[in-house]
Amino acid sequence: MRGRFKLMFFLDSIWLIPMFPLFGALCMLLFGRRIDPQTVSHAGHGHDDHSHDGHGHDDHGHDHAHSHHGPSGSKSLINLLCPGMVLLSFIFSLGAVIQLQSVEGHRYEVIKFTWLAGLDSATSSGALARFSADWGFLLDPISSVMVLVVTGIGFLIHIYSTGYMAHDGGYYRFFGYLNLFIFFMLILVLANNYVLLFVGWEGVGLCSYLLIGFYFLKQSASNAANKAFLVNRIGDAAFVLGMLLLFTTLGTFRFTEIGPALEAGGFTAEIMGFGALSWITLLFFIGATGKSAQLPLYVWLPDAMEGPTPVSALIHAATMVTAGVYMVARSSEIYVLAPSTMIIVAVVGGLTAIFAATIGLVQNDIKRVLAYSTVSQLGYMFLACGVGAFWVGIFHLYTHAFFKALLFLGSGSVIHAVGGEQDMRKMGALKDKIPITYRTMWIGAIAIAGIPGLAGFFSKDEILWQTWISHDGAYRALWVIGLLTAALTAFYMFRLMYMTFGGESRVAPGVHVHESPRSMTVPLMVLAAGSILAGWIGTPVAFGPVHEALPSLEHWLAPAIAAEPAAHGAAGAEVHHDTTMEWLLMLISVTVAVGGILLARKVFDRKVEGDPMERALGPAHSLLYNKYYVDEIYGTLFVDGLAKGGGSALSRFDASVIDGAVNGAGWLTRFTSTVSIWWDTWIVDGAVRLTGFVVRFASYPVRMLQTGMLQNYAFFVVLGVLAILGYYLFQPPV
């Protein structure tokens, strides 16, 4: 028994993995104000722990980035506690994943208690099912990948934040929010049922609102937080409807019961129509488009750049935006039976990928370029899921976490180096001044561009290959879109690199360009190593058999990922593998990536006059620079039209109809009460008073005799006697 306990310790303790960051969050949010030295020092001067607008600027734009000499030593408790809690989660996650390999089926479930229980209800098949959800945790191949990514990348971002946020107000609050974010994300990926997953789903939405709006004195940050919160609610509403329809159809929320419920219900692929499973998966996907920023609900993600740069890395790389991809892959057993929805997923993913990539071509804010890159790469992930290669979507999620976190944190290091500037047109020639940032970001750039040997190459190439062979080549148009996106990605990423690090210096006079502290550069180096090595666990079949010592991600994920039925001709079906064609497609994708890099170098790695993109694109530049005017269209339709116009109409309706009904009801009540008062006063009370008067009048003679006085009664007796005597005395003789 003791031996089993030792063997399964980490697996039995998977419920503790999210509890560690929750403990850190509670400590910060309950006691952080007392231990944050900046807050304590301000307390004596009557200042709150207000946040600056970022990078050492307060709400008036004054630079405080160098007003201190490094982080205060007394912040070490926060620096130890919050990153330490995430490190503990990573250690427990790693131990659990190692132990999971010895478990049959690579699946381990821990249920603590039933936290939601309802009445029995009938499903669509007529069977009775109890509406319930456990507070339970499931570790299987897909959640094991996610939990390592969330805790590993999350820990590096926490370490980076100790340097980046050292001089910002609300230090304890920032780390409290970060820990809370990690807690909810771990609940999301470890949940054993959809309802608990939705708790984490909503939790990361709340934390994203708090973190995006961290600089709450900035109106733009507040607006961005509100926008993220509201847009995500649209997707979340669809997700809730999908869960309810799932329960009424299958009678369960638990992931491990979905497959058996589908078999027991005799569900088959809905090829000829759009049935219950198609609606469930479509509603789930709408939820995913909100959380994972796909068309048409992507608009919140670029604005999320208003938050601190570590927040951008956390949201965009390893956590919130990947939640939708994870949820779709987790639901693969249902999606493979809903081919109509999978077509929608693939098409939306492909269109989002190229749509966002074209916008990224002309953006000048370094973080916004990366933001649109994230939207584009998420489109790649959904493209993979849509063609049936769910494991490839998770593979790209995993590799993307490394190089995108690296690029975002690298951009933060650049911003830190140039005094808070984010416009690439005011940078240039920085490679020798911040060499560590330059070299690590270069690795991230070639990784996302898809250069062979680095992480991005393996996952991106696999997506393109699976799209090419999917459905007997029916998705070749999507392959073309994916290939064009690869070319655009390479171009805009190296446009960013050359505008930032190459050419001539355009940094404002007086700015002291300096390398970031080790707390920021060490995470960059670790992520750079991951960007090089992470992809080798998913090498293409054309590379030959994988070495036995090197695990294959495809085989590891297989027990948790459903494959489309062979009848669909999907990527997951057994098909003849044309190695020659795969090598040819790899050559084409690498060629377009290298072409994009060389074109960016030719245009931007020199002294640039004006905007080359504006000259090259002509009228299209304005369209792309203004992001296809989607925000303006949404503003006109929904903010001005629906919110303001609809709000005015609702206000008039409220004033005329609702208030009119209320006022009319009040007037009617007053009128009826007036009539009731008159009736009660004159009719009811009058009748009562009249009855009393009649009784009183009729009883007057009696009351005259019934005085209650003895002498009166004696007087009347005497009178009576006298009357009787008089009657007999004065009666005439007969």
XYZ file of C-alpha atoms in Angstrom:
734
model
C 0.000 0.000 0.000
C 2.861 2.348 0.899
C 4.602 1.534 -2.377
C 1.473 2.431 -4.384
C 1.164 5.662 -2.421
C 4.697 6.626 -3.358
C 4.110 5.629 -6.977
C 0.890 7.590 -7.338
C 1.697 10.530 -5.057
C 1.830 13.162 -7.797
C -1.148 11.701 -9.647
C -3.239 11.581 -6.493
C -2.183 15.180 -5.832
C -3.139 16.687 -9.183
C -5.890 18.599 -7.370
C -3.099 20.517 -5.592
C -1.639 21.809 -8.872
C -4.155 24.688 -9.173
C -4.273 25.186 -5.390
C -0.701 26.475 -5.133
C -1.241 29.600 -7.279
C -4.624 30.103 -5.594
C -2.810 30.273 -2.262
C -0.408 32.856 -3.690
C -3.291 34.898 -5.075
C -5.124 34.883 -1.745
C -1.979 35.945 0.099
C -1.479 38.859 -2.275
C -5.063 40.001 -2.411
C -5.584 39.707 1.368
C -2.194 40.676 2.795
C -0.162 41.996 -0.145
C -0.842 45.630 0.620
C 0.891 45.230 3.976
C 4.015 43.596 2.570
C 4.443 45.596 -0.654
C 7.115 48.157 0.327
C 6.031 50.636 -2.341
C 2.491 50.655 -0.980
C 3.724 50.910 2.590
C 6.042 53.817 1.751
C 3.230 55.628 -0.047
C 0.844 55.103 2.837
C 2.612 57.692 4.952
C 2.190 60.247 2.180
C -1.467 59.518 1.608
C -0.944 57.821 -1.778
C -2.725 54.720 -2.965
C -1.019 51.912 -4.877
C -2.144 53.445 -8.158
C -0.759 51.993 -11.320
C 1.199 53.889 -13.908
C 0.344 53.681 -17.567
C 3.182 51.274 -18.126
C 6.928 51.135 -18.424
C 7.467 53.670 -15.661
C 5.072 56.340 -16.860
C 2.429 57.720 -14.574
C -0.962 58.945 -15.695
C 0.545 62.281 -16.683
C 3.160 60.698 -18.902
C 6.158 61.444 -16.692
C 8.945 58.903 -16.821
C 9.795 57.163 -13.564
C 11.512 54.167 -15.097
C 14.871 54.955 -13.540
C 13.820 56.718 -10.389
C 14.804 53.657 -8.321
C 17.923 51.570 -8.237
C 16.500 48.146 -8.901
C 13.769 46.273 -7.114
C 13.390 46.916 -3.431
C 14.899 44.165 -1.333
C 11.790 43.943 0.814
C 9.849 42.865 -2.290
C 11.657 39.554 -2.027
C 8.719 38.005 -0.148
C 6.394 38.698 -3.090
C 9.100 37.624 -5.555
C 9.554 34.376 -3.639
C 5.931 33.558 -2.934
C 4.141 34.163 -6.237
C 6.641 32.666 -8.706
C 7.336 29.949 -6.104
C 3.708 28.836 -6.092
C 3.740 28.468 -9.884
C 7.060 26.604 -9.674
C 5.486 24.171 -7.193
C 2.617 23.653 -9.646
C 5.133 22.933 -12.405
C 7.027 20.421 -10.234
C 3.821 18.598 -9.294
C 2.683 18.705 -12.939
C 5.962 17.268 -14.166
C 5.888 14.534 -11.535
C 2.281 13.664 -12.403
C 2.999 13.504 -16.144
C 5.993 11.234 -15.535
C 3.854 8.924 -13.385
C 1.036 9.028 -15.958
C 3.213 7.132 -18.432
C 2.959 4.033 -16.254
C -0.856 4.185 -16.049
C -2.796 2.025 -18.476
C -4.539 4.180 -21.048
C -2.605 7.239 -19.837
C -5.651 8.534 -17.985
C -5.994 9.335 -14.271
C -8.983 10.942 -12.602
C -9.319 12.399 -9.110
C -12.800 13.367 -7.921
C -12.966 15.362 -4.686
C -16.716 15.857 -4.360
C -19.934 16.566 -6.254
C -20.376 20.321 -6.194
C -23.401 20.644 -8.475
C -26.363 18.295 -8.282
C -29.842 18.643 -9.732
C -32.908 16.660 -10.614
C -33.193 13.803 -13.060
C -34.193 14.864 -16.553
C -34.849 13.035 -19.788
C -32.329 13.177 -22.609
C -33.242 13.284 -26.280
C -33.084 9.491 -26.370
C -35.635 9.257 -23.555
C -33.170 8.034 -20.914
C -33.032 9.665 -17.486
C -29.857 11.493 -16.497
C -28.985 13.432 -13.382
C -27.787 17.003 -13.866
C -24.569 16.956 -11.848
C -20.950 18.001 -11.982
C -17.983 16.892 -9.892
C -15.148 18.928 -8.531
C -12.884 16.492 -10.301
C -9.584 16.560 -12.144
C -8.490 14.556 -15.171
C -4.898 14.096 -16.255
C -4.546 12.516 -19.672
C -2.226 13.152 -22.628
C -3.944 16.346 -23.799
C -4.277 17.922 -20.344
C -0.707 16.866 -19.507
C 0.622 18.941 -22.408
C -1.505 21.905 -21.378
C -0.614 21.778 -17.696
C 3.117 21.711 -18.428
C 2.802 24.608 -20.850
C 0.702 26.696 -18.457
C 2.891 26.159 -15.408
C 6.241 26.149 -17.231
C 5.700 29.214 -19.395
C 3.721 30.834 -16.583
C 6.653 30.442 -14.191
C 9.062 32.087 -16.645
C 6.648 34.989 -17.122
C 6.419 35.409 -13.344
C 10.218 35.579 -13.090
C 10.358 38.076 -15.948
C 7.679 40.196 -14.249
C 9.785 40.647 -11.107
C 12.138 42.756 -13.203
C 9.701 44.336 -15.653
C 7.162 45.460 -13.049
C 9.690 46.376 -10.337
C 8.885 50.107 -10.439
C 5.152 49.999 -11.102
C 2.500 50.705 -8.515
C 0.248 47.885 -7.378
C 3.110 45.357 -7.442
C 1.392 42.944 -5.049
C -1.892 43.343 -6.895
C -0.274 42.489 -10.223
C 1.191 39.245 -8.889
C -2.067 38.408 -7.153
C -3.858 38.712 -10.475
C -1.168 36.628 -12.232
C -1.447 33.824 -9.681
C -5.237 33.924 -9.874
C -5.005 33.734 -13.666
C -2.798 30.631 -13.465
C -5.231 29.051 -10.964
C -8.228 29.452 -13.250
C -6.279 28.286 -16.307
C -5.219 25.133 -14.457
C -8.820 24.521 -13.402
C -9.774 24.861 -17.076
C -7.247 22.338 -18.391
C -7.484 19.827 -15.527
C -11.288 19.791 -15.171
C -12.884 16.406 -15.777
C -16.178 17.866 -16.994
C -17.475 20.774 -19.043
C -19.084 22.595 -16.125
C -15.876 22.800 -14.102
C -14.012 23.681 -17.295
C -16.445 26.570 -17.667
C -15.527 27.785 -14.169
C -11.921 28.106 -15.316
C -13.117 29.498 -18.657
C -14.971 32.344 -16.944
C -12.208 32.781 -14.392
C -9.526 33.512 -16.982
C -11.983 35.939 -18.587
C -12.290 37.784 -15.290
C -8.529 37.806 -14.724
C -7.881 39.028 -18.263
C -10.212 41.941 -17.518
C -8.241 42.759 -14.363
C -4.829 42.404 -16.030
C -5.608 44.187 -19.302
C -7.032 47.057 -17.287
C -4.207 46.955 -14.733
C -3.202 50.533 -15.613
C -6.692 51.652 -14.676
C -5.845 55.355 -14.797
C -5.442 55.016 -18.574
C -8.761 55.346 -20.366
C -7.522 53.176 -23.244
C -6.613 50.373 -20.831
C -10.009 50.571 -19.168
C -11.735 50.515 -22.552
C -9.648 47.535 -23.698
C -10.528 45.593 -20.544
C -14.223 46.299 -21.033
C -13.999 45.302 -24.678
C -12.318 41.997 -23.858
C -14.885 41.241 -21.172
C -17.922 42.056 -23.328
C -16.750 40.313 -26.508
C -15.925 37.168 -24.561
C -19.387 37.143 -23.039
C -20.843 36.650 -26.525
C -18.849 33.482 -27.015
C -19.475 32.358 -23.453
C -23.241 32.572 -23.926
C -22.953 30.208 -26.894
C -20.752 27.877 -24.867
C -23.377 27.675 -22.106
C -26.080 26.843 -24.653
C -23.811 24.184 -26.116
C -23.288 22.603 -22.702
C -27.020 22.508 -21.999
C -27.706 20.960 -25.407
C -24.913 18.458 -24.770
C -26.559 17.352 -21.526
C -30.022 17.067 -23.042
C -28.529 15.003 -25.878
C -26.011 12.755 -24.108
C -26.987 13.102 -20.444
C -23.482 13.820 -19.131
C -20.894 16.552 -18.752
C -17.956 14.299 -17.888
C -15.290 13.924 -20.571
C -14.697 10.234 -19.922
C -18.408 9.496 -20.414
C -18.849 11.319 -23.735
C -17.547 8.467 -25.899
C -19.633 5.752 -24.192
C -22.714 7.993 -24.328
C -22.261 8.485 -28.075
C -21.963 4.730 -28.568
C -24.891 3.946 -26.294
C -27.057 6.485 -28.101
C -26.153 5.052 -31.494
C -24.916 8.427 -32.784
C -23.295 8.396 -36.202
C -21.706 11.085 -38.319
C -24.229 13.756 -39.308
C -23.228 13.784 -42.954
C -26.609 14.548 -44.467
C -27.868 17.194 -42.070
C -27.179 19.559 -39.219
C -28.334 17.619 -36.185
C -27.895 17.918 -32.420
C -24.173 17.097 -32.472
C -23.544 19.689 -35.163
C -25.347 22.330 -33.115
C -23.423 21.379 -29.989
C -20.080 21.630 -31.745
C -21.047 24.856 -33.500
C -22.048 26.480 -30.207
C -18.803 25.275 -28.656
C -16.852 26.734 -31.569
C -18.581 30.098 -31.211
C -17.400 30.050 -27.617
C -13.912 29.221 -28.857
C -13.925 32.108 -31.365
C -14.438 34.491 -28.455
C -11.789 33.055 -26.166
C -9.276 32.234 -28.923
C -9.844 35.397 -30.967
C -11.150 34.090 -34.289
C -13.326 35.856 -36.824
C -15.556 37.641 -36.038
C -14.794 37.904 -32.286
C -11.042 38.542 -32.529
C -11.268 42.313 -31.998
C -10.537 42.263 -28.262
C -7.116 40.636 -28.543
C -5.088 43.400 -30.238
C -6.505 45.927 -27.768
C -5.350 43.686 -24.922
C -1.876 45.126 -25.580
C -2.878 47.961 -23.254
C -1.957 45.694 -20.359
C 1.629 45.223 -19.137
C 3.832 43.223 -21.524
C 4.060 40.148 -19.242
C 0.258 40.032 -19.375
C 0.398 40.080 -23.161
C 2.812 37.148 -23.092
C 0.685 35.237 -20.598
C -2.593 35.767 -22.449
C -1.221 35.347 -25.972
C 1.268 32.537 -25.541
C 0.317 29.840 -23.082
C -3.013 30.453 -21.450
C -6.260 32.231 -22.248
C -6.218 32.353 -26.046
C -5.316 28.679 -26.277
C -8.353 27.695 -24.195
C -10.621 27.539 -27.246
C -8.214 25.304 -29.145
C -7.916 23.025 -26.122
C -11.688 22.835 -25.715
C -12.234 21.924 -29.378
C -9.518 19.259 -29.234
C -10.950 17.972 -25.955
C -14.335 17.652 -27.702
C -12.888 15.817 -30.714
C -15.123 12.758 -30.104
C -18.130 14.950 -30.859
C -16.534 17.027 -33.619
C -15.601 14.006 -35.727
C -19.317 13.165 -35.918
C -20.176 16.703 -37.050
C -18.360 17.158 -40.392
C -20.360 20.286 -41.259
C -19.044 22.046 -38.182
C -15.512 20.877 -38.880
C -15.673 22.529 -42.283
C -16.710 25.752 -40.543
C -13.824 25.398 -38.064
C -11.299 24.860 -40.862
C -12.576 27.721 -43.018
C -12.797 30.200 -40.134
C -9.323 29.167 -38.965
C -7.793 29.578 -42.412
C -9.481 32.923 -43.085
C -8.506 34.247 -39.658
C -4.894 33.203 -40.245
C -4.464 35.168 -43.456
C -6.761 38.028 -42.372
C -4.706 38.796 -39.264
C -1.416 38.257 -41.104
C -2.255 40.941 -43.672
C -3.047 43.416 -40.880
C 0.242 42.575 -39.148
C 2.150 43.599 -42.284
C 1.668 47.324 -41.697
C 1.340 47.818 -37.928
C 4.034 49.944 -36.314
C 3.429 49.172 -32.636
C 5.767 46.273 -31.831
C 3.245 44.619 -29.514
C 0.379 44.965 -31.970
C 2.368 43.209 -34.679
C 2.788 40.313 -32.275
C -0.879 40.508 -31.293
C -2.066 40.055 -34.866
C 0.540 37.336 -35.260
C -1.107 35.513 -32.354
C -4.536 35.795 -33.963
C -3.045 34.414 -37.180
C -1.292 31.500 -35.459
C -4.470 30.616 -33.579
C -6.141 30.435 -36.978
C -3.501 27.856 -37.951
C -4.432 25.789 -34.884
C -8.125 25.816 -35.742
C -7.309 24.977 -39.352
C -5.559 21.846 -38.097
C -8.505 20.922 -35.869
C -10.964 21.583 -38.682
C -9.259 19.150 -41.052
C -9.322 16.459 -38.364
C -5.697 16.739 -37.208
C -6.515 17.682 -33.624
C -3.142 16.528 -32.344
C -1.421 18.909 -34.747
C -3.493 21.796 -33.383
C -2.225 20.920 -29.888
C 1.289 20.506 -31.286
C 1.262 24.025 -32.721
C -0.260 25.343 -29.488
C 2.680 23.799 -27.637
C 5.441 25.120 -29.917
C 3.736 28.498 -30.278
C 3.818 28.917 -26.501
C 7.619 28.997 -26.553
C 8.364 31.316 -29.430
C 5.427 33.663 -28.888
C 6.188 34.046 -25.172
C 9.786 34.694 -26.190
C 8.778 37.341 -28.725
C 6.408 39.131 -26.370
C 8.847 39.143 -23.474
C 11.567 40.200 -25.913
C 9.419 43.097 -27.074
C 9.005 44.065 -23.425
C 12.764 44.048 -23.046
C 13.044 46.328 -26.093
C 10.401 48.672 -24.689
C 12.218 48.669 -21.352
C 15.474 49.497 -23.139
C 14.123 52.517 -25.042
C 12.254 54.156 -22.184
C 8.767 52.853 -22.855
C 8.583 53.464 -26.611
C 6.543 50.918 -28.588
C 6.611 52.458 -32.079
C 9.141 50.593 -34.235
C 9.631 53.714 -36.358
C 11.393 55.210 -33.329
C 13.778 52.303 -32.802
C 16.457 50.795 -35.057
C 20.130 49.729 -34.700
C 19.557 48.143 -31.284
C 21.232 44.786 -31.908
C 24.597 45.818 -30.453
C 23.086 47.730 -27.535
C 20.814 44.946 -26.247
C 22.540 41.829 -27.633
C 20.805 39.205 -25.449
C 17.367 40.532 -26.343
C 18.372 40.687 -30.010
C 19.740 37.147 -30.219
C 16.881 35.521 -28.354
C 14.240 37.401 -30.348
C 16.019 36.401 -33.544
C 15.598 32.760 -32.542
C 11.907 33.379 -31.855
C 11.479 35.106 -35.214
C 13.037 32.315 -37.274
C 11.041 29.779 -35.242
C 7.696 31.397 -36.038
C 8.800 31.918 -39.650
C 9.136 28.146 -40.038
C 12.858 27.738 -40.640
C 13.833 24.030 -40.473
C 15.172 22.750 -37.188
C 13.238 25.137 -34.982
C 9.953 24.468 -33.205
C 7.667 26.452 -35.486
C 8.827 24.609 -38.585
C 7.666 21.206 -37.383
C 4.181 22.221 -36.250
C 3.509 24.624 -39.133
C 4.691 22.127 -41.726
C 2.512 19.415 -40.179
C -0.534 21.687 -40.383
C 0.100 22.359 -44.056
C 0.687 18.665 -44.773
C -2.465 17.544 -42.953
C -4.467 20.193 -44.798
C -3.041 19.012 -48.134
C -4.004 15.358 -47.609
C -7.293 16.074 -45.826
C -10.524 14.855 -47.417
C -8.759 13.613 -50.551
C -7.390 17.052 -51.249
C -10.711 18.847 -50.967
C -9.098 21.469 -48.764
C -6.330 22.490 -51.204
C -7.632 26.083 -51.185
C -7.057 26.175 -47.441
C -3.543 24.827 -48.019
C -2.880 27.760 -50.349
C -4.182 30.142 -47.674
C -1.911 28.484 -45.103
C 1.087 28.778 -47.426
C 0.430 32.477 -48.107
C 0.063 33.031 -44.374
C 3.463 31.403 -43.833
C 5.032 33.822 -46.323
C 3.349 36.836 -44.718
C 4.363 35.657 -41.252
C 8.031 35.480 -42.217
C 7.857 38.911 -43.828
C 6.122 40.829 -41.015
C 8.225 39.164 -38.309
C 11.470 40.156 -39.975
C 10.065 43.564 -40.776
C 9.718 43.841 -37.011
C 13.247 42.542 -36.436
C 14.929 44.831 -38.964
C 12.941 47.915 -37.980
C 13.801 47.273 -34.329
C 17.378 46.012 -34.435
C 18.693 46.805 -37.944
C 19.150 49.854 -40.134
C 19.903 53.208 -38.567
C 19.017 54.374 -35.091
C 15.799 56.393 -34.801
C 15.742 56.348 -30.999
C 14.799 59.673 -29.460
C 17.757 61.755 -28.214
C 18.440 61.435 -24.520
C 17.217 57.864 -24.208
C 19.763 55.650 -22.487
C 19.417 52.296 -24.270
C 20.383 49.470 -21.916
C 20.037 45.718 -21.648
C 17.403 44.357 -19.302
C 18.296 42.812 -15.921
C 18.943 39.091 -15.568
C 15.463 38.525 -14.166
C 14.238 39.441 -17.654
C 16.996 38.038 -19.874
C 17.253 34.569 -18.289
C 13.618 33.702 -19.137
C 14.334 34.895 -22.673
C 17.253 32.479 -22.953
C 15.232 29.558 -21.577
C 12.400 30.280 -24.021
C 14.895 30.577 -26.862
C 16.175 27.082 -26.045
C 12.582 25.844 -26.051
C 11.950 27.531 -29.402
C 14.834 25.499 -30.825
C 14.192 22.118 -29.218
C 10.432 21.872 -28.542
C 9.429 20.803 -32.049
C 11.556 17.667 -32.174
C 8.885 15.614 -30.424
C 6.692 15.936 -33.526
C 8.998 15.366 -36.473
C 7.377 14.654 -39.883
C 6.999 11.072 -41.112
C 9.289 11.999 -44.003
C 12.135 12.372 -41.504
C 11.984 8.637 -40.842
C 11.304 6.667 -37.645
C 11.580 8.616 -34.428
C 14.319 7.488 -32.065
C 12.977 5.326 -29.244
C 14.450 7.672 -26.627
C 12.567 10.616 -28.124
C 8.818 10.557 -27.442
C 6.390 11.242 -30.261
C 3.717 13.789 -29.440
C 1.314 12.251 -31.964
C 1.486 8.862 -30.273
C 1.316 10.400 -26.804
C -1.860 12.338 -27.662
C -3.529 9.487 -29.565
C -5.500 8.031 -26.601
C -7.118 11.416 -25.900
C -7.757 12.531 -29.489
C -10.462 11.090 -31.732
C -9.763 10.467 -35.408
C -12.345 11.130 -38.091
C -13.967 8.008 -39.538
C -12.110 6.668 -42.557
C -15.218 7.144 -44.639
C -14.715 10.878 -44.437
C -11.290 10.726 -46.043
C -9.949 12.811 -43.169
C -6.419 13.496 -42.137
C -6.840 11.113 -39.239
C -7.725 8.178 -41.508
C -5.282 5.629 -42.775
C -3.950 6.967 -46.070
C -0.988 6.178 -48.228
C 1.808 8.468 -47.105
C 3.493 10.088 -50.082
C 6.903 10.972 -48.654
C 8.041 12.596 -51.886
C 5.061 14.946 -51.862
C 5.658 15.812 -48.204
C 9.293 16.735 -48.939
C 8.141 18.838 -51.888
C 5.576 20.695 -49.767
C 8.183 21.281 -47.061
C 10.523 22.712 -49.667
C 7.805 25.040 -50.936
C 6.895 26.289 -47.452
C 10.525 26.842 -46.483
C 11.147 28.645 -49.775
C 8.304 31.113 -49.257
C 9.426 31.688 -45.651
C 12.997 32.406 -46.696
C 11.671 34.620 -49.481
C 9.666 36.630 -46.948
C 12.735 37.035 -44.729
C 14.975 38.159 -47.594
C 12.362 40.616 -48.844
C 12.022 42.131 -45.376
C 15.793 42.430 -45.114
C 16.045 44.143 -48.483
C 13.370 46.676 -47.625
C 14.031 47.434 -43.948
C 17.650 46.588 -43.093
C 18.874 49.955 -44.311
C 18.118 53.631 -44.034
C 14.421 53.912 -44.747
C 12.787 57.044 -46.077
C 9.076 57.258 -45.360
C 7.002 54.106 -45.159
C 7.986 51.458 -47.748
C 4.798 49.518 -47.065
C 2.649 52.515 -47.891
C 4.474 53.004 -51.167
C 4.285 49.319 -52.062
C 0.641 48.714 -51.141
C -0.859 52.020 -52.262
C -4.555 52.354 -51.357
C -4.521 48.896 -49.752
C -2.168 50.208 -47.075
C -4.842 52.392 -45.541
C -7.242 49.446 -45.506
C -4.731 47.200 -43.750
C -3.410 49.891 -41.400
C -6.964 50.585 -40.252
C -7.530 46.849 -39.784
C -10.174 46.624 -42.515
C -12.184 49.144 -40.468
C -13.706 46.274 -38.521
C -13.587 48.213 -35.249
C -15.285 51.156 -36.916
C -17.940 48.888 -38.427
C -18.556 47.244 -35.067
C -18.630 50.674 -33.461
C -21.265 51.882 -35.915
C -23.377 48.738 -35.803
C -23.117 47.729 -32.178
C -21.814 50.652 -30.128
C -23.566 53.503 -31.928
C -26.323 51.455 -33.504
C -27.171 48.783 -31.004
C -25.830 50.297 -27.799
C -26.562 53.975 -28.355
C -29.363 53.815 -30.919
C -30.864 50.722 -29.416
C -30.310 52.168 -25.970
C -32.162 55.338 -26.940
C -35.006 53.291 -28.380
C -35.115 51.190 -25.237
C -35.026 54.364 -23.165
C -38.003 55.731 -25.072
C -39.766 52.392 -24.781
C -39.031 52.396 -21.079
C -40.283 55.947 -20.646
C -43.367 55.543 -22.823
C -44.403 51.941 -22.305
C -42.811 50.623 -19.136
C -42.958 53.871 -17.183
C -46.308 54.646 -18.828
C -47.666 51.333 -17.636
C -46.278 51.931 -14.168
C -47.612 55.489 -14.059
C -50.960 54.321 -15.460
C -51.118 51.598 -12.842
C -50.345 54.210 -10.196
C -53.067 56.574 -11.485
C -55.570 53.729 -11.657
C -54.651 52.708 -8.139
C -55.126 56.252 -6.876
C -58.477 56.548 -8.722
C -59.806 53.252 -7.418
C -58.609 54.112 -3.930
C -60.463 57.471 -4.125
C -63.655 55.706 -5.210
C -63.100 53.115 -2.490
C -62.633 55.825 0.137
C -65.858 57.594 -0.973
C -67.782 54.307 -1.001
C -66.404 53.327 2.387
C -67.068 56.773 3.880
C -70.550 57.458 2.531
C -72.069 54.093 1.726
C -70.509 51.564 4.096
C -69.858 53.897 7.009
C -73.145 55.791 6.255
C -75.168 52.573 6.442
C -73.492 51.680 9.711
C -74.144 55.158 11.143
C -77.798 55.114 9.921
C -78.384 51.743 11.541
C -76.961 53.073 14.762
C -79.176 56.179 14.609
C -82.321 54.102 14.019
C -81.476 51.781 16.876
C -80.626 54.706 19.100
C -83.900 56.548 18.177
C -86.064 53.461 18.602
C -84.489 52.635 21.937
C -85.015 56.136 23.341
C -88.289 55.332 25.219
C -86.774 52.226 26.664
C -83.634 54.077 27.638
C -85.845 56.630 29.423
C -87.129 53.853 31.689
C -83.920 51.904 32.010
C -81.909 54.510 33.910
C -80.188 52.137 36.296
C -81.150 54.348 39.305
C -82.974 52.643 42.238
C -84.963 55.720 43.206
C -86.300 56.019 39.691
C -87.369 52.417 39.690
C -89.080 52.968 43.142
C -90.764 56.083 41.779
C -92.130 54.138 38.824
C -93.331 51.352 41.143
C -95.183 53.875 43.303
C -96.676 55.442 40.207
C -97.754 52.003 39.060
C -99.345 51.208 42.384
C -101.117 54.566 42.434
C -102.315 53.979 38.895
C -103.737 50.605 39.837
C -105.368 52.008 42.994
C -106.780 54.894 41.073
C -108.156 52.487 38.526
C -110.026 50.543 41.175
C -111.030 53.555 43.329
C -112.352 55.680 40.597
C -113.938 52.932 38.576
C -117.772 53.625 38.431
C -120.056 51.069 40.025
C -121.568 48.445 37.825
